[in-house]
PDB file of C-alpha atoms in Angstrom:
ATOM      1  CA  MET A1465     103.759-139.727 -12.296  1.00  0.00           C
ATOM      2  CA  ALA A1466     104.590-138.084 -15.552  1.00  0.00           C
ATOM      3  CA  SER A1467     102.323-138.936 -18.326  1.00  0.00           C
ATOM      4  CA  TYR A1468     103.844-138.583 -21.915  1.00  0.00           C
ATOM      5  CA  LEU A1469     102.152-137.680 -24.991  1.00  0.00           C
ATOM      6  CA  ASP A1470     102.908-140.180 -28.190  1.00  0.00           C
ATOM      7  CA  PHE A1471     105.462-137.202 -29.263  1.00  0.00           C
ATOM      8  CA  GLU A1472     107.446-137.243 -26.150  1.00  0.00           C
ATOM      9  CA  LYS A1473     108.225-140.731 -26.320  1.00  0.00           C
ATOM     10  CA  PRO A1474     112.223-139.781 -27.297  1.00  0.00           C
ATOM     11  CA  VAL A1475     112.472-137.217 -23.573  1.00  0.00           C
ATOM     12  CA  ALA A1476     109.792-139.850 -22.061  1.00  0.00           C
ATOM     13  CA  GLU A1477     113.530-142.205 -22.577  1.00  0.00           C
ATOM     14  CA  LEU A1478     115.654-139.332 -21.455  1.00  0.00           C
ATOM     15  CA  GLU A1479     113.965-138.365 -18.578  1.00  0.00           C
ATOM     16  CA  ALA A1480     113.156-142.458 -17.211  1.00  0.00           C
ATOM     17  CA  ARG A1481     117.122-142.518 -17.757  1.00  0.00           C
ATOM     18  CA  VAL A1482     117.893-139.558 -15.634  1.00  0.00           C
ATOM     19  CA  GLU A1483     115.649-140.607 -12.462  1.00  0.00           C
ATOM     20  CA  ASP A1484     117.432-144.640 -13.164  1.00  0.00           C
ATOM     21  CA  LEU A1485     120.551-142.819 -12.644  1.00  0.00           C
ATOM     22  CA  ARG A1486     119.673-140.376  -9.956  1.00  0.00           C
ATOM     23  CA  ALA A1487     118.590-143.345  -7.515  1.00  0.00           C
ATOM     24  CA  LEU A1488     121.907-144.512  -8.283  1.00  0.00           C
ATOM     25  CA  SER A1489     123.263-141.631  -7.253  1.00  0.00           C
ATOM     26  CA  GLU A1490     121.281-141.819  -4.091  1.00  0.00           C
ATOM     27  CA  LYS A1491     122.702-144.895  -3.434  1.00  0.00           C
ATOM     28  CA  LYS A1492     126.028-144.462  -4.732  1.00  0.00           C
ATOM     29  CA  ASP A1493     128.486-141.401  -3.116  1.00  0.00           C
ATOM     30  CA  SER A1494     130.349-141.742  -6.657  1.00  0.00           C
ATOM     31  CA  PRO A1495     131.681-137.683  -8.757  1.00  0.00           C
ATOM     32  CA  ASN A1496     131.140-139.882 -11.917  1.00  0.00           C
ATOM     33  CA  ILE A1497     127.642-140.469 -11.137  1.00  0.00           C
ATOM     34  CA  GLY A1498     127.008-137.267 -10.238  1.00  0.00           C
ATOM     35  CA  GLU A1499     128.905-135.829 -13.686  1.00  0.00           C
ATOM     36  CA  GLU A1500     126.753-139.166 -15.987  1.00  0.00           C
ATOM     37  CA  LEU A1501     123.547-137.556 -14.103  1.00  0.00           C
ATOM     38  CA  ALA A1502     124.715-133.748 -15.235  1.00  0.00           C
ATOM     39  CA  LYS A1503     125.452-134.551 -18.584  1.00  0.00           C
ATOM     40  CA  LEU A1504     122.451-136.337 -18.701  1.00  0.00           C
ATOM     41  CA  GLU A1505     119.785-134.049 -17.137  1.00  0.00           C
ATOM     42  CA  ALA A1506     120.784-131.218 -19.761  1.00  0.00           C
ATOM     43  CA  LYS A1507     120.565-133.817 -22.224  1.00  0.00           C
ATOM     44  CA  ALA A1508     117.277-134.325 -22.223  1.00  0.00           C
ATOM     45  CA  ALA A1509     116.245-130.740 -20.813  1.00  0.00           C
ATOM     46  CA  LYS A1510     117.238-129.927 -24.309  1.00  0.00           C
ATOM     47  CA  ALA A1511     115.789-132.685 -26.052  1.00  0.00           C
ATOM     48  CA  LEU A1512     112.434-131.081 -24.406  1.00  0.00           C
ATOM     49  CA  ALA A1513     112.875-127.514 -24.979  1.00  0.00           C
ATOM     50  CA  GLU A1514     113.397-129.161 -29.361  1.00  0.00           C
ATOM     51  CA  LEU A1515     111.145-130.634 -29.438  1.00  0.00           C
ATOM     52  CA  TYR A1516     108.066-128.084 -27.714  1.00  0.00           C
ATOM     53  CA  ALA A1517     109.295-125.073 -30.027  1.00  0.00           C
ATOM     54  CA  GLY A1518     108.879-126.209 -33.386  1.00  0.00           C
ATOM     55  CA  LEU A1519     105.146-128.230 -32.857  1.00  0.00           C
ATOM     56  CA  THR A1520     102.268-129.070 -34.681  1.00  0.00           C
ATOM     57  CA  PRO A1521      99.084-127.891 -34.939  1.00  0.00           C
ATOM     58  CA  TRP A1522      98.154-131.491 -33.636  1.00  0.00           C
ATOM     59  CA  GLN A1523     100.611-131.951 -31.097  1.00  0.00           C
ATOM     60  CA  LYS A1524      99.867-128.584 -29.813  1.00  0.00           C
ATOM     61  CA  THR A1525      95.941-130.184 -29.527  1.00  0.00           C
ATOM     62  CA  GLN A1526      97.712-133.324 -27.855  1.00  0.00           C
ATOM     63  CA  VAL A1527      99.395-130.412 -24.861  1.00  0.00           C
ATOM     64  CA  ALA A1528      96.348-128.495 -24.443  1.00  0.00           C
ATOM     65  CA  ARG A1529      94.024-132.453 -23.471  1.00  0.00           C
ATOM     66  CA  HIS A1530      97.149-134.139 -21.174  1.00  0.00           C
ATOM     67  CA  PRO A1531      95.290-135.588 -18.039  1.00  0.00           C
ATOM     68  CA  GLN A1532      97.439-133.574 -16.126  1.00  0.00           C
ATOM     69  CA  ARG A1533      97.915-129.639 -17.409  1.00  0.00           C
ATOM     70  CA  PRO A1534      96.067-127.774 -14.563  1.00  0.00           C
ATOM     71  CA  HIS A1535      92.246-126.873 -14.771  1.00  0.00           C
ATOM     72  CA  CYS A1536      89.710-124.208 -13.857  1.00  0.00           C
ATOM     73  CA  VAL A1537      89.200-125.759 -10.215  1.00  0.00           C
ATOM     74  CA  ASP A1538      92.878-124.859 -10.026  1.00  0.00           C
ATOM     75  CA  TYR A1539      93.164-121.729 -11.418  1.00  0.00           C
ATOM     76  CA  ILE A1540      90.644-120.806  -9.492  1.00  0.00           C
ATOM     77  CA  ALA A1541      91.780-122.097  -6.349  1.00  0.00           C
ATOM     78  CA  GLY A1542      95.541-119.486  -7.288  1.00  0.00           C
ATOM     79  CA  LEU A1543      94.232-117.160  -7.955  1.00  0.00           C
ATOM     80  CA  ILE A1544      91.014-115.966  -6.449  1.00  0.00           C
ATOM     81  CA  GLU A1545      90.830-114.912  -3.031  1.00  0.00           C
ATOM     82  CA  ASP A1546      87.871-115.929  -0.691  1.00  0.00           C
ATOM     83  CA  PHE A1547      85.745-117.935  -3.631  1.00  0.00           C
ATOM     84  CA  THR A1548      81.803-118.182  -3.219  1.00  0.00           C
ATOM     85  CA  PRO A1549      79.978-120.756  -5.890  1.00  0.00           C
ATOM     86  CA  LEU A1550      76.886-119.568  -6.940  1.00  0.00           C
ATOM     87  CA  ALA A1551      74.962-122.538  -8.180  1.00  0.00           C
ATOM     88  CA  GLY A1552      71.776-122.963 -10.490  1.00  0.00           C
ATOM     89  CA  ASP A1553      70.366-120.741 -13.333  1.00  0.00           C
ATOM     90  CA  ARG A1554      66.942-120.065 -11.787  1.00  0.00           C
ATOM     91  CA  LYS A1555      64.841-122.033 -14.235  1.00  0.00           C
ATOM     92  CA  PHE A1556      65.234-125.624 -14.642  1.00  0.00           C
ATOM     93  CA  ALA A1557      69.167-127.017 -12.565  1.00  0.00           C
ATOM     94  CA  GLU A1558      72.460-126.697 -11.786  1.00  0.00           C
ATOM     95  CA  ASP A1559      74.923-127.671 -14.696  1.00  0.00           C
ATOM     96  CA  GLU A1560      79.047-128.313 -13.062  1.00  0.00           C
ATOM     97  CA  ALA A1561      80.352-128.347 -16.131  1.00  0.00           C
ATOM     98  CA  ILE A1562      80.743-124.976 -15.342  1.00  0.00           C
ATOM     99  CA  LEU A1563      81.879-123.202 -12.390  1.00  0.00           C
ATOM    100  CA  CYS A1564      80.050-119.098 -11.105  1.00  0.00           C
ATOM    101  CA  GLY A1565      81.028-117.453  -8.205  1.00  0.00           C
ATOM    102  CA  LEU A1566      81.925-114.591  -6.746  1.00  0.00           C
ATOM    103  CA  GLY A1567      85.952-113.891  -5.031  1.00  0.00           C
ATOM    104  CA  ARG A1568      88.529-111.393  -5.015  1.00  0.00           C
ATOM    105  CA  PHE A1569      91.144-111.455  -7.818  1.00  0.00           C
ATOM    106  CA  ARG A1570      94.160-109.396  -5.957  1.00  0.00           C
ATOM    107  CA  GLY A1571      92.260-107.088  -3.787  1.00  0.00           C
ATOM    108  CA  GLN A1572      90.046-107.104  -6.051  1.00  0.00           C
ATOM    109  CA  SER A1573      86.125-108.050  -6.592  1.00  0.00           C
ATOM    110  CA  VAL A1574      84.909-110.136  -8.961  1.00  0.00           C
ATOM    111  CA  ALA A1575      83.024-112.918 -11.233  1.00  0.00           C
ATOM    112  CA  VAL A1576      84.566-115.485 -12.548  1.00  0.00           C
ATOM    113  CA  ILE A1577      83.201-118.224 -15.094  1.00  0.00           C
ATOM    114  CA  GLY A1578      84.972-121.262 -15.715  1.00  0.00           C
ATOM    115  CA  GLN A1579      84.728-124.570 -17.670  1.00  0.00           C
ATOM    116  CA  GLU A1580      86.140-127.616 -15.140  1.00  0.00           C
ATOM    117  CA  LYS A1581      86.399-130.818 -17.376  1.00  0.00           C
ATOM    118  CA  GLY A1582      87.227-132.854 -14.497  1.00  0.00           C
ATOM    119  CA  PHE A1583      90.334-134.777 -13.225  1.00  0.00           C
ATOM    120  CA  ASP A1584      89.448-138.400 -12.856  1.00  0.00           C
ATOM    121  CA  THR A1585      86.812-140.434 -13.960  1.00  0.00           C
ATOM    122  CA  SER A1586      84.341-139.519 -10.628  1.00  0.00           C
ATOM    123  CA  SER A1587      85.448-135.863 -11.782  1.00  0.00           C
ATOM    124  CA  ARG A1588      85.010-136.452 -14.992  1.00  0.00           C
ATOM    125  CA  LEU A1589      81.243-137.291 -14.821  1.00  0.00           C
ATOM    126  CA  LYS A1590      80.425-135.708 -12.256  1.00  0.00           C
ATOM    127  CA  HIS A1591      81.371-131.908 -15.014  1.00  0.00           C
ATOM    128  CA  ASN A1592      79.894-133.819 -17.487  1.00  0.00           C
ATOM    129  CA  PHE A1593      83.375-134.342 -19.005  1.00  0.00           C
ATOM    130  CA  GLY A1594      83.586-130.031 -18.747  1.00  0.00           C
ATOM    131  CA  MET A1595      80.989-129.914 -21.932  1.00  0.00           C
ATOM    132  CA  VAL A1596      78.094-127.380 -20.867  1.00  0.00           C
ATOM    133  CA  LYS A1597      74.535-127.604 -20.828  1.00  0.00           C
ATOM    134  CA  PRO A1598      72.173-125.226 -21.404  1.00  0.00           C
ATOM    135  CA  GLU A1599      71.218-124.926 -17.979  1.00  0.00           C
ATOM    136  CA  GLY A1600      74.524-123.467 -17.457  1.00  0.00           C
ATOM    137  CA  TYR A1601      75.323-121.137 -19.358  1.00  0.00           C
ATOM    138  CA  ARG A1602      71.655-119.554 -18.478  1.00  0.00           C
ATOM    139  CA  LYS A1603      73.431-119.904 -15.086  1.00  0.00           C
ATOM    140  CA  ALA A1604      76.603-117.739 -16.694  1.00  0.00           C
ATOM    141  CA  VAL A1605      73.543-115.458 -17.769  1.00  0.00           C
ATOM    142  CA  ARG A1606      72.826-114.528 -14.665  1.00  0.00           C
ATOM    143  CA  VAL A1607      76.316-114.107 -13.322  1.00  0.00           C
ATOM    144  CA  MET A1608      77.183-111.354 -15.776  1.00  0.00           C
ATOM    145  CA  GLU A1609      74.265-109.322 -14.495  1.00  0.00           C
ATOM    146  CA  LEU A1610      75.062-109.628 -11.567  1.00  0.00           C
ATOM    147  CA  ALA A1611      78.244-108.925 -12.276  1.00  0.00           C
ATOM    148  CA  ASP A1612      76.826-105.665 -14.179  1.00  0.00           C
ATOM    149  CA  ARG A1613      74.156-104.676 -11.305  1.00  0.00           C
ATOM    150  CA  PHE A1614      77.012-104.641  -8.765  1.00  0.00           C
ATOM    151  CA  GLY A1615      80.489-102.787 -11.647  1.00  0.00           C
ATOM    152  CA  LEU A1616      82.208-106.668 -10.981  1.00  0.00           C
ATOM    153  CA  PRO A1617      84.792-107.223 -13.970  1.00  0.00           C
ATOM    154  CA  VAL A1618      84.125-110.826 -15.308  1.00  0.00           C
ATOM    155  CA  VAL A1619      87.037-113.559 -14.946  1.00  0.00           C
ATOM    156  CA  SER A1620      86.215-116.658 -17.755  1.00  0.00           C
ATOM    157  CA  PHE A1621      87.958-119.549 -18.324  1.00  0.00           C
ATOM    158  CA  VAL A1622      87.970-121.913 -21.113  1.00  0.00           C
ATOM    159  CA  ASP A1623      88.049-125.297 -20.775  1.00  0.00           C
ATOM    160  CA  THR A1624      85.698-127.107 -23.369  1.00  0.00           C
ATOM    161  CA  ALA A1625      86.039-129.881 -26.527  1.00  0.00           C
ATOM    162  CA  GLY A1626      81.861-127.961 -27.530  1.00  0.00           C
ATOM    163  CA  ALA A1627      78.741-127.453 -25.576  1.00  0.00           C
ATOM    164  CA  PHE A1628      76.876-130.522 -24.954  1.00  0.00           C
ATOM    165  CA  PRO A1629      75.085-132.268 -28.039  1.00  0.00           C
ATOM    166  CA  GLY A1630      72.809-134.258 -25.796  1.00  0.00           C
ATOM    167  CA  ILE A1631      69.106-134.956 -27.625  1.00  0.00           C
ATOM    168  CA  GLU A1632      68.179-133.174 -23.957  1.00  0.00           C
ATOM    169  CA  ALA A1633      70.120-130.417 -24.501  1.00  0.00           C
ATOM    170  CA  GLU A1634      68.466-130.004 -27.796  1.00  0.00           C
ATOM    171  CA  GLU A1635      65.004-130.426 -26.125  1.00  0.00           C
ATOM    172  CA  ARG A1636      66.286-126.957 -23.994  1.00  0.00           C
ATOM    173  CA  GLY A1637      67.647-124.478 -26.422  1.00  0.00           C
ATOM    174  CA  GLN A1638      71.439-125.233 -26.216  1.00  0.00           C
ATOM    175  CA  ALA A1639      71.314-122.627 -29.120  1.00  0.00           C
ATOM    176  CA  GLU A1640      69.569-120.322 -28.071  1.00  0.00           C
ATOM    177  CA  ALA A1641      71.316-120.417 -24.315  1.00  0.00           C
ATOM    178  CA  ILE A1642      74.605-120.359 -25.900  1.00  0.00           C
ATOM    179  CA  ALA A1643      73.092-117.096 -28.160  1.00  0.00           C
ATOM    180  CA  ARG A1644      72.250-115.250 -25.035  1.00  0.00           C
ATOM    181  CA  ALA A1645      75.691-116.474 -23.414  1.00  0.00           C
ATOM    182  CA  THR A1646      77.312-114.257 -25.831  1.00  0.00           C
ATOM    183  CA  GLU A1647      74.945-111.485 -25.793  1.00  0.00           C
ATOM    184  CA  ALA A1648      74.870-110.851 -22.271  1.00  0.00           C
ATOM    185  CA  ALA A1649      79.333-110.953 -22.382  1.00  0.00           C
ATOM    186  CA  LEU A1650      79.496-108.882 -25.176  1.00  0.00           C
ATOM    187  CA  VAL A1651      76.574-106.074 -23.382  1.00  0.00           C
ATOM    188  CA  GLN A1652      78.130-106.112 -20.524  1.00  0.00           C
ATOM    189  CA  GLY A1653      79.621-102.237 -19.108  1.00  0.00           C
ATOM    190  CA  THR A1654      82.339-103.831 -16.980  1.00  0.00           C
ATOM    191  CA  PRO A1655      85.067-104.595 -18.194  1.00  0.00           C
ATOM    192  CA  ASN A1656      85.422-108.958 -18.587  1.00  0.00           C
ATOM    193  CA  VAL A1657      88.557-111.114 -19.733  1.00  0.00           C
ATOM    194  CA  ALA A1658      88.134-115.275 -20.346  1.00  0.00           C
ATOM    195  CA  THR A1659      91.268-116.601 -20.947  1.00  0.00           C
ATOM    196  CA  VAL A1660      92.035-120.187 -23.214  1.00  0.00           C
ATOM    197  CA  ILE A1661      93.635-122.516 -20.743  1.00  0.00           C
ATOM    198  CA  GLY A1662      92.724-126.310 -22.474  1.00  0.00           C
ATOM    199  CA  GLU A1663      89.940-126.872 -25.510  1.00  0.00           C
ATOM    200  CA  GLY A1664      87.706-123.409 -26.755  1.00  0.00           C
ATOM    201  CA  GLY A1665      85.966-125.910 -28.595  1.00  0.00           C
ATOM    202  CA  SER A1666      83.396-124.195 -31.023  1.00  0.00           C
ATOM    203  CA  GLY A1667      80.096-121.905 -28.905  1.00  0.00           C
ATOM    204  CA  GLY A1668      80.378-123.814 -26.434  1.00  0.00           C
ATOM    205  CA  ALA A1669      83.699-121.513 -25.196  1.00  0.00           C
ATOM    206  CA  LEU A1670      82.454-118.290 -27.297  1.00  0.00           C
ATOM    207  CA  GLY A1671      79.512-118.694 -24.948  1.00  0.00           C
ATOM    208  CA  ILE A1672      81.886-116.810 -22.251  1.00  0.00           C
ATOM    209  CA  ALA A1673      84.237-115.821 -24.462  1.00  0.00           C
ATOM    210  CA  ALA A1674      83.008-112.798 -26.299  1.00  0.00           C
ATOM    211  CA  CYS A1675      85.324-110.821 -24.264  1.00  0.00           C
ATOM    212  CA  ASN A1676      86.866-107.702 -23.961  1.00  0.00           C
ATOM    213  CA  VAL A1677      90.477-109.525 -23.848  1.00  0.00           C
ATOM    214  CA  VAL A1678      90.439-112.812 -24.952  1.00  0.00           C
ATOM    215  CA  LEU A1679      94.090-114.822 -24.054  1.00  0.00           C
ATOM    216  CA  MET A1680      95.334-117.912 -25.370  1.00  0.00           C
ATOM    217  CA  LEU A1681      98.056-120.524 -22.722  1.00  0.00           C
ATOM    218  CA  GLU A1682     100.820-121.256 -25.519  1.00  0.00           C
ATOM    219  CA  HIS A1683      99.473-124.974 -25.998  1.00  0.00           C
ATOM    220  CA  SER A1684      95.646-124.359 -26.405  1.00  0.00           C
ATOM    221  CA  ILE A1685      93.893-124.094 -29.134  1.00  0.00           C
ATOM    222  CA  TYR A1686      90.375-122.612 -30.215  1.00  0.00           C
ATOM    223  CA  THR A1687      88.517-123.179 -32.740  1.00  0.00           C
ATOM    224  CA  VAL A1688      85.042-123.848 -34.745  1.00  0.00           C
ATOM    225  CA  ALA A1689      85.565-127.672 -34.753  1.00  0.00           C
ATOM    226  CA  SER A1690      87.384-130.275 -33.271  1.00  0.00           C
ATOM    227  CA  PRO A1691      90.601-131.550 -35.350  1.00  0.00           C
ATOM    228  CA  GLU A1692      88.080-135.090 -35.363  1.00  0.00           C
ATOM    229  CA  ALA A1693      85.092-133.311 -35.685  1.00  0.00           C
ATOM    230  CA  SER A1694      86.140-130.931 -39.013  1.00  0.00           C
ATOM    231  CA  ALA A1695      88.011-134.162 -40.754  1.00  0.00           C
ATOM    232  CA  SER A1696      84.797-136.303 -40.288  1.00  0.00           C
ATOM    233  CA  ILE A1697      82.927-133.873 -41.932  1.00  0.00           C
ATOM    234  CA  LEU A1698      85.293-132.671 -44.879  1.00  0.00           C
ATOM    235  CA  TRP A1699      86.948-135.872 -45.529  1.00  0.00           C
ATOM    236  CA  ARG A1700      84.778-138.067 -43.889  1.00  0.00           C
ATOM    237  CA  ASP A1701      88.036-139.819 -42.426  1.00  0.00           C
ATOM    238  CA  SER A1702      87.824-138.335 -38.834  1.00  0.00           C
ATOM    239  CA  SER A1703      91.815-140.449 -38.810  1.00  0.00           C
ATOM    240  CA  ARG A1704      92.546-137.180 -40.942  1.00  0.00           C
ATOM    241  CA  ALA A1705      91.543-135.264 -37.764  1.00  0.00           C
ATOM    242  CA  GLN A1706      96.366-133.920 -38.117  1.00  0.00           C
ATOM    243  CA  ASP A1707      95.555-132.696 -41.379  1.00  0.00           C
ATOM    244  CA  ALA A1708      92.585-130.197 -40.212  1.00  0.00           C
ATOM    245  CA  ALA A1709      94.182-128.866 -37.088  1.00  0.00           C
ATOM    246  CA  THR A1710      96.540-127.959 -39.240  1.00  0.00           C
ATOM    247  CA  SER A1711      94.108-126.740 -42.099  1.00  0.00           C
ATOM    248  CA  MET A1712      91.472-124.667 -39.226  1.00  0.00           C
ATOM    249  CA  LYS A1713      94.516-122.275 -37.687  1.00  0.00           C
ATOM    250  CA  ILE A1714      93.578-123.099 -34.764  1.00  0.00           C
ATOM    251  CA  THR A1715      97.077-122.188 -32.624  1.00  0.00           C
ATOM    252  CA  ALA A1716      97.777-119.768 -30.338  1.00  0.00           C
ATOM    253  CA  GLN A1717      99.919-118.436 -32.667  1.00  0.00           C
ATOM    254  CA  ASP A1718      97.640-118.257 -36.054  1.00  0.00           C
ATOM    255  CA  LEU A1719      95.135-116.453 -34.268  1.00  0.00           C
ATOM    256  CA  GLN A1720      96.571-113.754 -32.609  1.00  0.00           C
ATOM    257  CA  LYS A1721      97.836-113.317 -36.003  1.00  0.00           C
ATOM    258  CA  PHE A1722      93.955-112.741 -37.704  1.00  0.00           C
ATOM    259  CA  GLY A1723      93.504-110.783 -34.486  1.00  0.00           C
ATOM    260  CA  ILE A1724      90.833-113.129 -33.588  1.00  0.00           C
ATOM    261  CA  ILE A1725      92.502-113.006 -29.950  1.00  0.00           C
ATOM    262  CA  ASP A1726      94.506-110.161 -28.206  1.00  0.00           C
ATOM    263  CA  GLY A1727      97.478-112.251 -26.265  1.00  0.00           C
ATOM    264  CA  ILE A1728      99.275-115.119 -25.348  1.00  0.00           C
ATOM    265  CA  VAL A1729     100.590-116.265 -22.184  1.00  0.00           C
ATOM    266  CA  THR A1730     103.741-118.703 -22.254  1.00  0.00           C
ATOM    267  CA  GLU A1731     103.889-121.486 -20.552  1.00  0.00           C
ATOM    268  CA  PRO A1732     106.997-123.754 -19.150  1.00  0.00           C
ATOM    269  CA  VAL A1733     108.780-125.377 -21.299  1.00  0.00           C
ATOM    270  CA  GLY A1734     107.062-128.683 -21.432  1.00  0.00           C
ATOM    271  CA  GLY A1735     103.317-127.255 -21.263  1.00  0.00           C
ATOM    272  CA  ALA A1736     102.007-125.795 -18.173  1.00  0.00           C
ATOM    273  CA  HIS A1737     101.724-129.442 -16.419  1.00  0.00           C
ATOM    274  CA  ARG A1738     104.765-129.003 -15.606  1.00  0.00           C
ATOM    275  CA  ASP A1739     104.790-126.417 -13.449  1.00  0.00           C
ATOM    276  CA  PRO A1740     101.119-125.751 -12.550  1.00  0.00           C
ATOM    277  CA  GLU A1741     102.495-123.056 -10.338  1.00  0.00           C
ATOM    278  CA  ALA A1742     104.002-120.686 -13.113  1.00  0.00           C
ATOM    279  CA  ILE A1743     101.782-120.262 -15.092  1.00  0.00           C
ATOM    280  CA  ILE A1744      98.492-119.813 -13.233  1.00  0.00           C
ATOM    281  CA  ARG A1745     100.717-116.727 -11.637  1.00  0.00           C
ATOM    282  CA  SER A1746     101.464-116.057 -15.558  1.00  0.00           C
ATOM    283  CA  VAL A1747      97.865-116.344 -15.718  1.00  0.00           C
ATOM    284  CA  GLY A1748      97.748-114.235 -13.393  1.00  0.00           C
ATOM    285  CA  ASP A1749      99.708-111.141 -14.369  1.00  0.00           C
ATOM    286  CA  ALA A1750      97.799-110.818 -17.821  1.00  0.00           C
ATOM    287  CA  VAL A1751      94.903-110.633 -15.725  1.00  0.00           C
ATOM    288  CA  ALA A1752      95.565-108.658 -14.430  1.00  0.00           C
ATOM    289  CA  SER A1753      97.800-106.473 -16.796  1.00  0.00           C
ATOM    290  CA  ALA A1754      94.329-106.691 -19.601  1.00  0.00           C
ATOM    291  CA  LEU A1755      91.470-105.193 -15.973  1.00  0.00           C
ATOM    292  CA  ALA A1756      93.952-102.566 -16.229  1.00  0.00           C
ATOM    293  CA  ARG A1757      92.992-101.165 -18.942  1.00  0.00           C
ATOM    294  CA  PHE A1758      89.575-101.050 -18.458  1.00  0.00           C
ATOM    295  CA  ALA A1759      89.834 -99.929 -15.329  1.00  0.00           C
ATOM    296  CA  GLU A1760      89.425 -96.235 -15.901  1.00  0.00           C
ATOM    297  CA  LEU A1761      86.949 -96.697 -18.776  1.00  0.00           C
ATOM    298  CA  THR A1762      82.410 -95.832 -18.492  1.00  0.00           C
ATOM    299  CA  PRO A1763      80.867 -98.759 -19.484  1.00  0.00           C
ATOM    300  CA  ASP A1764      79.570 -96.905 -22.595  1.00  0.00           C
ATOM    301  CA  ALA A1765      83.262 -97.264 -24.154  1.00  0.00           C
ATOM    302  CA  VAL A1766      83.750-100.292 -22.018  1.00  0.00           C
ATOM    303  CA  ARG A1767      80.933-101.325 -24.645  1.00  0.00           C
ATOM    304  CA  ALA A1768      82.732 -99.344 -27.520  1.00  0.00           C
ATOM    305  CA  ALA A1769      85.672-100.975 -27.092  1.00  0.00           C
ATOM    306  CA  ARG A1770      84.663-103.912 -27.009  1.00  0.00           C
ATOM    307  CA  GLN A1771      82.415-103.709 -30.755  1.00  0.00           C
ATOM    308  CA  GLU A1772      84.958-102.495 -31.655  1.00  0.00           C
ATOM    309  CA  LYS A1773      87.621-105.134 -31.308  1.00  0.00           C
ATOM    310  CA  PHE A1774      84.122-108.009 -32.878  1.00  0.00           C
ATOM    311  CA  LEU A1775      84.013-105.626 -35.856  1.00  0.00           C
ATOM    312  CA  ALA A1776      87.473-105.328 -36.998  1.00  0.00           C
ATOM    313  CA  MET A1777      88.149-109.249 -37.268  1.00  0.00           C
ATOM    314  CA  GLY A1778      87.879-110.210 -40.931  1.00  0.00           C
ATOM    315  CA  ARG A1779      88.265-106.546 -42.153  1.00  0.00           C
ATOM    316  CA  LYS A1780      91.733-107.317 -42.696  1.00  0.00           C
ATOM    317  CA  VAL A1781      93.145-110.511 -43.158  1.00  0.00           C
TER     318      VAL A1781
END
């Protein structure tokens, strides 16, 4: 069943009428019903397009968190052939909030790193809602170093509200683990491409997104802290999350203007969840195009391009 967000209620009502009329048309062979159905479908499609053409930053935040939005496992299944998962950081434990492995992307061997939130209660608990612990970032470092050693590009999928904030994570060096992962991504001698497919929350996202090319889906967000957390810090009132979302410039469109990201992948009308296969193909095309730009570069040139990109941020506002 389709799941609608609060601001989508007008569209939900129209689409519910469409479904009712479609069910009626299947029972009765009437030209009048067919004409009415076509008009109502056109009206619903127009309403959806107009709504999504003017989404606010807070509405985009809600779309980025949509429960039916494709997850990391979906992109791996749709884009990576012969995927072989790699588990454990070889120091403490396995962290299933972050998926790592090797596979083939359109005929090219690659390393894959991605954050997985889960899609139902059991899988969300299994993957810790996509909140990565220190051992997860150390696993990512292990895979980045492996990729560097064997000359494999790294493809990352970012989708997390932030790194796990629990006491046990702090005891095991959460900040240091994120810093090491960020460093490993920055010194990688092979091209790396990150795509923010949902939420890109704080250092939890940056640990696997310090890449040559950073892409964002049209309705994803990338932020130093969640709008709710920022509102609590700035105004001592988490209910002002909508104001925080607008002020922080967290949308793909704003971040591209500031030079923080390198490209935006257009989503199907109504969001990625309305046509998962289409958005997975689009992401695959964008990643392939990004990797092709670095195919002939030496490791030193790849590092230099990445270094220049990040050093240039903030020079011009």
